[in-house]
Amino acid sequence: MKKLITWTLLAMLLMIGFPWIAVEFAGSAGMAICFILFYAVNPLFSVVCGVSAGKNIRQLYALPVITVVLFLTGVWLFFEIAESAFLLYGGCYLIIGIIAMLISAFANKRKK
């Protein structure tokens, strides 16, 4: 349970904090920061969350879903509420996280 709380707090920092920073402090480089967030940082974080969840799948199976919910909360709060394009991004991050979780669980199971 402690790992889930730690990962959730980290996901809150990344998925809610970074869009806020992009909106508040980006200025004219806001679009470039958004591209970096949407195409590099968030997918990599989804993979890392999935791999971590795969190591202890019984306790952390909800981590990819929590990450996507926090992503949608962050972008809808700071960019535009109910923008449907963010659902596509969230769905892709969810698929990436679940695939990474399953691969990690399979690799850990095979290792034992």
Coordinates of N, CA, C and O in Angstrom, one line a residue:
M1 N 0.8 -1.2 0.0 CA 0.0 0.0 0.0 C 0.9 1.3 0.0 O 0.5 2.3 -0.6
K2 N 2.0 1.2 0.7 CA 2.9 2.3 0.8 C 3.5 2.7 -0.6 O 3.6 3.8 -1.0
K3 N 3.8 1.6 -1.4 CA 4.3 1.9 -2.8 C 3.2 2.5 -3.7 O 3.5 3.4 -4.5
L4 N 2.0 2.1 -3.5 CA 0.9 2.7 -4.3 C 0.7 4.2 -4.0 O 0.6 5.0 -4.9
I5 N 0.8 4.5 -2.7 CA 0.7 5.9 -2.3 C 1.9 6.7 -2.8 O 1.7 7.8 -3.4
T6 N 3.1 6.2 -2.8 CA 4.3 6.8 -3.3 C 4.1 7.1 -4.8 O 4.4 8.2 -5.3
W7 N 3.8 6.0 -5.5 CA 3.6 6.2 -7.0 C 2.5 7.1 -7.3 O 2.6 7.9 -8.3
T8 N 1.4 7.1 -6.5 CA 0.3 8.1 -6.8 C 0.7 9.5 -6.6 O 0.4 10.4 -7.4
L9 N 1.5 9.8 -5.5 CA 2.0 11.1 -5.3 C 3.0 11.6 -6.4 O 2.9 12.7 -6.9
L10 N 3.8 10.6 -6.9 CA 4.7 11.0 -8.0 C 3.9 11.2 -9.3 O 4.2 12.2 -10.0
A11 N 2.9 10.4 -9.5 CA 2.0 10.7 -10.7 C 1.3 12.0 -10.6 O 1.1 12.7 -11.6
M12 N 0.8 12.4 -9.4 CA 0.2 13.7 -9.2 C 1.1 14.8 -9.5 O 0.8 15.8 -10.2
L13 N 2.4 14.7 -9.1 CA 3.4 15.7 -9.3 C 3.6 15.8 -10.8 O 3.6 16.9 -11.4
L14 N 3.7 14.7 -11.5 CA 4.0 14.7 -12.9 C 2.8 15.1 -13.8 O 2.9 15.9 -14.7
M15 N 1.7 14.4 -13.5 CA 0.5 14.6 -14.4 C -0.3 15.8 -14.1 O -1.1 16.2 -15.0
I16 N -0.2 16.4 -12.9 CA -1.0 17.6 -12.6 C 0.0 18.8 -12.5 O -0.3 19.9 -13.0
G17 N 1.2 18.5 -11.9 CA 2.1 19.6 -11.7 C 2.8 20.1 -13.0 O 2.9 21.3 -13.2
F18 N 3.2 19.2 -13.8 CA 3.8 19.7 -15.1 C 2.9 20.4 -16.0 O 3.4 21.4 -16.6
P19 N 1.7 20.0 -16.2 CA 0.8 20.9 -17.1 C 0.6 22.3 -16.4 O 0.5 23.3 -17.2
W20 N 0.5 22.3 -15.1 CA 0.4 23.7 -14.5 C 1.6 24.5 -14.7 O 1.5 25.7 -15.0
I21 N 2.8 23.9 -14.6 CA 4.0 24.6 -14.9 C 4.1 25.0 -16.3 O 4.5 26.2 -16.6
A22 N 3.7 24.2 -17.2 CA 3.7 24.5 -18.6 C 2.8 25.7 -18.9 O 3.1 26.6 -19.7
V23 N 1.6 25.8 -18.3 CA 0.7 26.9 -18.5 C 1.2 28.2 -17.8 O 1.1 29.3 -18.4
E24 N 1.7 28.1 -16.6 CA 2.1 29.3 -15.9 C 3.4 29.9 -16.3 O 3.5 31.1 -16.3
F25 N 4.4 29.1 -16.6 CA 5.7 29.6 -16.8 C 6.3 29.5 -18.2 O 7.4 29.9 -18.4
A26 N 5.5 28.9 -19.1 CA 6.1 28.6 -20.4 C 6.3 29.8 -21.3 O 7.2 29.9 -22.0
G27 N 5.3 30.7 -21.3 CA 5.4 31.9 -22.2 C 5.2 31.5 -23.6 O 4.3 30.7 -24.0
S28 N 6.2 31.9 -24.5 CA 6.1 31.6 -25.9 C 6.5 30.1 -26.2 O 6.3 29.6 -27.3
A29 N 7.2 29.5 -25.3 CA 7.6 28.1 -25.5 C 6.6 27.1 -25.0 O 6.9 25.9 -24.9
G30 N 5.4 27.5 -24.8 CA 4.4 26.6 -24.2 C 4.1 25.4 -25.1 O 3.9 24.3 -24.6
M31 N 4.0 25.6 -26.4 CA 3.7 24.5 -27.3 C 4.8 23.5 -27.3 O 4.5 22.3 -27.4
A32 N 6.0 24.0 -27.3 CA 7.1 23.0 -27.3 C 7.1 22.2 -26.0 O 7.4 21.0 -26.1
I33 N 6.9 22.8 -24.9 CA 6.8 22.1 -23.7 C 5.7 21.1 -23.7 O 5.8 20.0 -23.2
C34 N 4.5 21.5 -24.2 CA 3.4 20.5 -24.3 C 3.8 19.3 -25.2 O 3.4 18.2 -24.9
F35 N 4.5 19.5 -26.3 CA 4.9 18.4 -27.2 C 5.8 17.5 -26.4 O 5.7 16.3 -26.5
I36 N 6.7 18.1 -25.7 CA 7.7 17.3 -24.9 C 6.9 16.5 -23.8 O 7.2 15.3 -23.6
L37 N 5.9 17.1 -23.2 CA 5.2 16.4 -22.2 C 4.3 15.3 -22.8 O 4.3 14.1 -22.3
F38 N 3.6 15.6 -23.9 CA 2.7 14.6 -24.4 C 3.3 13.5 -25.2 O 2.8 12.4 -25.3
Y39 N 4.5 13.7 -25.8 CA 5.1 12.7 -26.6 C 6.4 12.1 -26.0 O 6.9 11.1 -26.6
A40 N 6.9 12.6 -24.9 CA 8.1 12.0 -24.4 C 7.9 11.7 -22.9 O 8.1 10.6 -22.5
V41 N 7.6 12.7 -22.1 CA 7.6 12.5 -20.6 C 6.5 11.6 -20.2 O 6.7 10.7 -19.4
N42 N 5.3 11.9 -20.6 CA 4.1 11.1 -20.2 C 4.2 9.7 -20.6 O 3.9 8.8 -19.8
P43 N 4.5 9.4 -21.9 CA 4.6 8.0 -22.3 C 5.8 7.2 -21.5 O 5.6 6.1 -21.1
L44 N 6.9 7.9 -21.3 CA 7.9 7.3 -20.5 C 7.5 7.0 -19.1 O 7.8 5.9 -18.5
F45 N 6.8 7.9 -18.5 CA 6.3 7.7 -17.2 C 5.3 6.6 -17.1 O 5.2 5.8 -16.2
S46 N 4.5 6.5 -18.2 CA 3.5 5.3 -18.2 C 4.3 4.0 -18.3 O 3.8 3.0 -17.7
V47 N 5.4 4.0 -19.0 CA 6.1 2.7 -19.1 C 6.8 2.4 -17.7 O 6.7 1.3 -17.3
V48 N 7.3 3.4 -17.1 CA 7.9 3.2 -15.8 C 6.9 2.8 -14.8 O 7.2 1.8 -14.0
C49 N 5.7 3.4 -14.8 CA 4.7 2.9 -13.9 C 4.2 1.5 -14.2 O 4.0 0.7 -13.3
G50 N 4.1 1.2 -15.4 CA 3.7 -0.2 -15.8 C 4.8 -1.2 -15.4 O 4.4 -2.3 -14.9
V51 N 6.0 -0.9 -15.6 CA 7.1 -1.8 -15.2 C 7.1 -2.0 -13.6 O 7.2 -3.1 -13.1
S52 N 6.9 -0.9 -12.9 CA 6.8 -1.0 -11.5 C 5.6 -1.8 -11.0 O 5.7 -2.6 -10.1
A53 N 4.5 -1.6 -11.7 CA 3.3 -2.3 -11.3 C 3.4 -3.8 -11.6 O 2.9 -4.6 -10.9
G54 N 4.1 -4.1 -12.7 CA 4.4 -5.5 -13.0 C 5.2 -6.3 -12.0 O 5.1 -7.5 -11.9
K55 N 6.1 -5.6 -11.3 CA 6.9 -6.2 -10.3 C 6.1 -6.7 -9.1 O 6.4 -7.7 -8.5
N56 N 5.0 -6.0 -8.8 CA 4.1 -6.3 -7.7 C 2.7 -6.1 -8.1 O 2.0 -5.2 -7.7
I57 N 2.2 -6.9 -9.0 CA 1.0 -6.7 -9.7 C -0.2 -6.8 -8.8 O -1.3 -6.2 -9.0
R58 N -0.1 -7.6 -7.7 CA -1.3 -7.7 -6.8 C -1.6 -6.5 -6.1 O -2.8 -6.2 -5.8
Q59 N -0.6 -5.7 -5.8 CA -0.8 -4.4 -5.1 C -0.9 -3.2 -6.0 O -1.6 -2.2 -5.7
L60 N -0.2 -3.2 -7.1 CA -0.1 -2.0 -7.9 C -0.8 -2.2 -9.3 O -0.5 -1.4 -10.2
Y61 N -1.8 -3.1 -9.4 CA -2.4 -3.3 -10.7 C -3.2 -2.0 -11.1 O -3.4 -1.8 -12.3
A62 N -3.6 -1.2 -10.2 CA -4.4 0.0 -10.6 C -3.5 1.2 -11.0 O -4.0 2.3 -11.4
L63 N -2.2 1.1 -10.9 CA -1.3 2.2 -11.1 C -1.5 2.8 -12.5 O -1.5 4.0 -12.7
P64 N -1.5 2.0 -13.6 CA -1.7 2.7 -14.9 C -3.0 3.4 -15.0 O -3.1 4.5 -15.7
V65 N -4.1 2.9 -14.4 CA -5.4 3.7 -14.5 C -5.3 4.9 -13.7 O -5.8 6.0 -14.1
I66 N -4.7 4.9 -12.5 CA -4.5 6.1 -11.7 C -3.8 7.1 -12.4 O -4.1 8.3 -12.4
T67 N -2.7 6.7 -13.1 CA -1.9 7.7 -13.8 C -2.7 8.4 -14.9 O -2.6 9.6 -15.1
V68 N -3.5 7.6 -15.6 CA -4.3 8.2 -16.7 C -5.4 9.1 -16.2 O -5.6 10.2 -16.7
V69 N -6.0 8.8 -15.1 CA -7.0 9.6 -14.4 C -6.4 10.9 -14.0 O -7.0 12.0 -14.2
L70 N -5.2 10.9 -13.4 CA -4.5 12.1 -13.0 C -4.1 12.9 -14.2 O -4.1 14.1 -14.2
F71 N -3.7 12.3 -15.3 CA -3.3 13.0 -16.5 C -4.5 13.8 -17.0 O -4.5 14.9 -17.3
L72 N -5.7 13.1 -17.1 CA -6.9 13.8 -17.6 C -7.3 14.9 -16.7 O -7.7 16.0 -17.2
T73 N -7.2 14.7 -15.4 CA -7.5 15.8 -14.4 C -6.6 17.0 -14.7 O -7.1 18.1 -14.7
G74 N -5.3 16.7 -14.8 CA -4.4 17.8 -15.0 C -4.6 18.6 -16.3 O -4.6 19.8 -16.3
V75 N -4.7 17.9 -17.4 CA -4.9 18.6 -18.7 C -6.2 19.3 -18.8 O -6.3 20.4 -19.4
W76 N -7.3 18.7 -18.2 CA -8.6 19.3 -18.3 C -8.6 20.5 -17.3 O -9.4 21.5 -17.6
L77 N -7.9 20.5 -16.3 CA -7.9 21.7 -15.4 C -7.1 22.9 -16.0 O -7.6 24.0 -15.9
F78 N -6.0 22.6 -16.6 CA -5.1 23.7 -17.0 C -5.1 24.0 -18.5 O -4.7 25.0 -18.9
F79 N -5.6 23.1 -19.3 CA -5.7 23.4 -20.8 C -7.1 23.7 -21.2 O -7.5 24.9 -21.4
E80 N -8.0 22.7 -21.4 CA -9.3 22.9 -21.8 C -10.2 21.8 -21.3 O -9.9 20.6 -21.5
I81 N -11.3 22.1 -20.6 CA -12.1 21.1 -20.0 C -12.8 20.3 -21.1 O -13.3 20.9 -22.1
A82 N -12.8 19.0 -21.0 CA -13.6 18.0 -21.8 C -13.1 18.1 -23.3 O -13.8 17.8 -24.2
E83 N -11.8 18.4 -23.5 CA -11.3 18.3 -24.8 C -11.1 16.8 -25.2 O -10.4 16.1 -24.5
S84 N -11.7 16.4 -26.2 CA -11.7 14.9 -26.5 C -10.4 14.4 -27.0 O -10.1 13.2 -26.9
A85 N -9.5 15.2 -27.5 CA -8.2 14.8 -27.9 C -7.4 14.2 -26.7 O -6.6 13.3 -26.9
F86 N -7.6 14.8 -25.6 CA -6.9 14.3 -24.4 C -7.3 12.9 -24.0 O -6.6 12.2 -23.4
L87 N -8.6 12.5 -24.3 CA -9.0 11.2 -24.1 C -8.2 10.2 -24.9 O -7.9 9.1 -24.5
L88 N -7.9 10.6 -26.2 CA -7.0 9.7 -27.0 C -5.6 9.6 -26.4 O -5.1 8.5 -26.4
Y89 N -5.0 10.7 -26.0 CA -3.7 10.6 -25.3 C -3.8 9.7 -24.1 O -3.0 8.8 -23.9
G90 N -4.8 9.9 -23.3 CA -5.0 9.1 -22.1 C -5.2 7.6 -22.4 O -4.6 6.7 -21.7
G91 N -5.9 7.3 -23.4 CA -6.1 5.9 -23.8 C -4.8 5.3 -24.3 O -4.5 4.1 -24.0
C92 N -4.0 6.0 -25.0 CA -2.7 5.5 -25.4 C -1.8 5.3 -24.3 O -1.1 4.3 -24.2
Y93 N -1.8 6.3 -23.3 CA -0.9 6.1 -22.1 C -1.4 4.9 -21.3 O -0.6 4.1 -20.7
L94 N -2.7 4.6 -21.3 CA -3.2 3.5 -20.6 C -2.8 2.2 -21.2 O -2.3 1.2 -20.6
I95 N -2.9 2.1 -22.5 CA -2.4 0.9 -23.3 C -0.9 0.7 -23.1 O -0.5 -0.4 -22.8
I96 N -0.1 1.8 -23.1 CA 1.3 1.7 -22.9 C 1.6 1.1 -21.5 O 2.4 0.2 -21.3
G97 N 0.9 1.7 -20.5 CA 1.1 1.3 -19.1 C 0.7 -0.2 -18.9 O 1.4 -0.9 -18.2
I98 N -0.4 -0.6 -19.4 CA -0.9 -2.0 -19.2 C 0.1 -3.0 -19.9 O 0.4 -4.0 -19.4
I99 N 0.5 -2.6 -21.1 CA 1.4 -3.5 -21.9 C 2.7 -3.6 -21.1 O 3.3 -4.7 -20.9
A100 N 3.3 -2.5 -20.6 CA 4.5 -2.6 -19.8 C 4.3 -3.4 -18.6 O 5.2 -4.1 -18.1
M101 N 3.1 -3.2 -17.9 CA 2.9 -4.0 -16.7 C 2.8 -5.5 -17.0 O 3.4 -6.3 -16.2
L102 N 2.1 -5.9 -18.0 CA 2.0 -7.3 -18.4 C 3.4 -7.9 -18.8 O 3.7 -9.0 -18.4
I103 N 4.2 -7.2 -19.5 CA 5.5 -7.7 -19.9 C 6.4 -7.8 -18.7 O 7.1 -8.8 -18.5
S104 N 6.3 -6.8 -17.8 CA 7.1 -6.9 -16.6 C 6.7 -8.0 -15.7 O 7.5 -8.7 -15.1
A105 N 5.4 -8.2 -15.6 CA 4.9 -9.3 -14.7 C 5.3 -10.7 -15.3 O 5.7 -11.6 -14.6
F106 N 5.2 -10.8 -16.7 CA 5.7 -12.0 -17.3 C 7.2 -12.3 -17.2 O 7.6 -13.4 -16.9
A107 N 8.0 -11.2 -17.3 CA 9.4 -11.4 -17.1 C 9.8 -11.7 -15.7 O 10.6 -12.6 -15.5
N108 N 9.1 -11.1 -14.7 CA 9.4 -11.4 -13.3 C 8.9 -12.9 -13.0 O 9.6 -13.6 -12.2
K109 N 7.8 -13.3 -13.5 CA 7.3 -14.6 -13.3 C 8.3 -15.7 -13.9 O 8.5 -16.7 -13.3
R110 N 8.8 -15.4 -15.1 CA 9.7 -16.3 -15.8 C 11.0 -16.3 -15.1 O 11.7 -17.4 -15.1
K111 N 11.4 -15.2 -14.5 CA 12.7 -15.2 -13.8 C 12.7 -16.0 -12.6 O 13.7 -16.7 -12.2
K112 N 11.6 -16.1 -11.9 CA 11.4 -16.9 -10.7 C 11.3 -18.4 -11.1 O 11.8 -19.3 -10.7

